């Protein structure tokens, strides 16, 4: 276990380093001068040049990179070029919002996937199975932004049940906060819902056909009991793994949903920062997401090994 | 097979639901109905990058700043200059000294007094190279500012400068609190302090900006207590939030949305002729565009009326100079020849350029892409090949500054004084001379027009300028887009000023 953890940490450092180099390069390859973006068309060439000097944009790239990385390693992600707010402060503000969105998404996915998957497996080959599988297929095929706009159209414009967009802090107004998060969480999670449903269904189908289940039937256990107590729990393992991975994937997919539903989260922050050429925010944000994904995967692996005694971390037999 | 049927049913159901409602329904939004009408929510088209008028360079900043700051002078509905913080002013006979008589008993939101010293501080800040103010080209002509007494201040110019008062109706005239600037330094732009009818409360990046009525305002108090500005970059989301959500007023509406919104009985659409222009910046480095004949052909071949009617759905006027028909500097006599397209074809042949072609960069909006395509078709008819490329805003700015483009479709939203709409774009030493125009006559016309204060004389000069500019064919004007705003029916008191700025203290709920 210990060696596993050490290896993982080592891997994490390598990955984060690579990510930092990649994002730094990408952001600097982009045409577009941050100083010009900040000062705008109105300003004089002298003002733009002096701002470039001030922001250190004229230094050689390697030096800019090492300056930035050096600060990051000391915990300083820099300041937004736009309004000088600390990047860390911005991240701290936006991350909980996006996390809430991602977690709610996952929860909704799970809540839908469990009955859908079980139904599909238990009634394999019947009409219910086809409904379940079709929904799953659509979920993978339909893009979140389309679903999002459709939801707004149905529930906000036509029915007037939900406000179309916006965000209110949970601490300010918990009910409204949840209400506003419903549609975006659903739209964001549509793919997860689909994949989890399929995963659970096929996992259960397999389990239901396995020896120990047939033994259960032979012993005279009722159908439902078999399904729920035995098959379901055993099928959970791949689903747990998948949920963790989905969470990581959701973090990356929030940008569009946040834009449509006007949720001021991490996705919006990074998206706007790219448009504004706000390098420190883009770099800091992406680095954080990479870090988050790595941590989540790590935790998933630990849980996986705890849940299934057959799995030993580190790949030992 | 069964799955296919199910999927098809699913899709049909979805499309039926979507297709059924064509117009926006006027269902009352699912808003908390208890929320008292003490908050006005304004939907902006972007997140204001800064709230410091001396540093600001986006139009969207100005909307918020109009709540928090007062200017020295203002405009009325007819674009005439009226007093504001300066209750009166004199101009010396040589037109180089402006004496402003300030309102007394005015305080900044931080309690410090507004007086001649504050005015002097403001101008010096704009002129300070260390500050690098974006207002520099508006105030460059100022040589010095003298405090005569507490409420009288003299602004001395190097040369007469007609656009000065016009500039002072906007950001250059917005007075910031000197003590707040000194205290907060660089953070001032996130916590602006002015003398305006609303004081700044808080700003959450990408979320909202909140301001509240300033109870000690020196002039007529605001009627609505709070204003919240929310940025919505996507125009569809913005308008949806107006019709079905919490937004009460949207400050930028596209012509397509405007036509749809007019059918909605719960929404008021207010459209007026805009003061700005949109057109093609041209780089002569491109082989085709470097040839005079080709450029003339372009000016004759584009059907401006069609563009205004189709791409802008009637929400624009065709433009052949920088000034819309309503503007006093407009030249009504410039015309494209009747058989423009035929003339253009001849010119293209005469030019001797083999296979003339260029790339046209357009911003990433539906309307701009439509215009690009229309231009492409019109020029194809006369033998010029155009490829349209959509470029994101940051990249566009970059292309313009670096000169790395053939043609770009962009424009300017116009200013109170005509000089500010043209000199920096069309003078040889203009900061934004992307077309790289270098014509002595144009330079001297514009110079004369800005150093004389006689409006009639200026009008003649601008007419001459516009004619010359057209004959140079180094910039192709296309349209003057309308200025369109939309609001919920219960918002009253809205006056559509020519500068497109919402003055929230005049608004009220029914």
PDB file of C-alpha atoms in Angstrom, chain A residues 100 104 168-181:
ATOM      1  CA  UNK A 100     -21.653  21.643  -6.449  1.00  0.00           C
ATOM      2  CA  UNK A 104     -25.307  17.310  -8.192  1.00  0.00           C
ATOM      3  CA  UNK A 168     -27.553  32.100  -5.852  1.00  0.00           C
ATOM      4  CA  UNK A 169     -25.303  30.950  -3.054  1.00  0.00           C
ATOM      5  CA  UNK A 170     -26.561  27.996  -1.087  1.00  0.00           C
ATOM      6  CA  UNK A 171     -26.010  29.887   2.128  1.00  0.00           C
ATOM      7  CA  UNK A 172     -28.119  32.781   0.935  1.00  0.00           C
ATOM      8  CA  UNK A 173     -31.108  30.869  -0.316  1.00  0.00           C
ATOM      9  CA  UNK A 174     -30.759  27.087  -0.259  1.00  0.00           C
ATOM     10  CA  UNK A 175     -34.032  26.287  -1.965  1.00  0.00           C
ATOM     11  CA  UNK A 176     -33.444  28.645  -4.850  1.00  0.00           C
ATOM     12  CA  UNK A 177     -29.881  27.469  -5.138  1.00  0.00           C
ATOM     13  CA  UNK A 178     -31.028  23.894  -5.696  1.00  0.00           C
ATOM     14  CA  UNK A 179     -33.805  25.005  -8.029  1.00  0.00           C
ATOM     15  CA  UNK A 180     -31.372  26.894 -10.198  1.00  0.00           C
ATOM     16  CA  UNK A 181     -28.931  24.001 -10.273  1.00  0.00           C
TER      17      UNK A 181
END
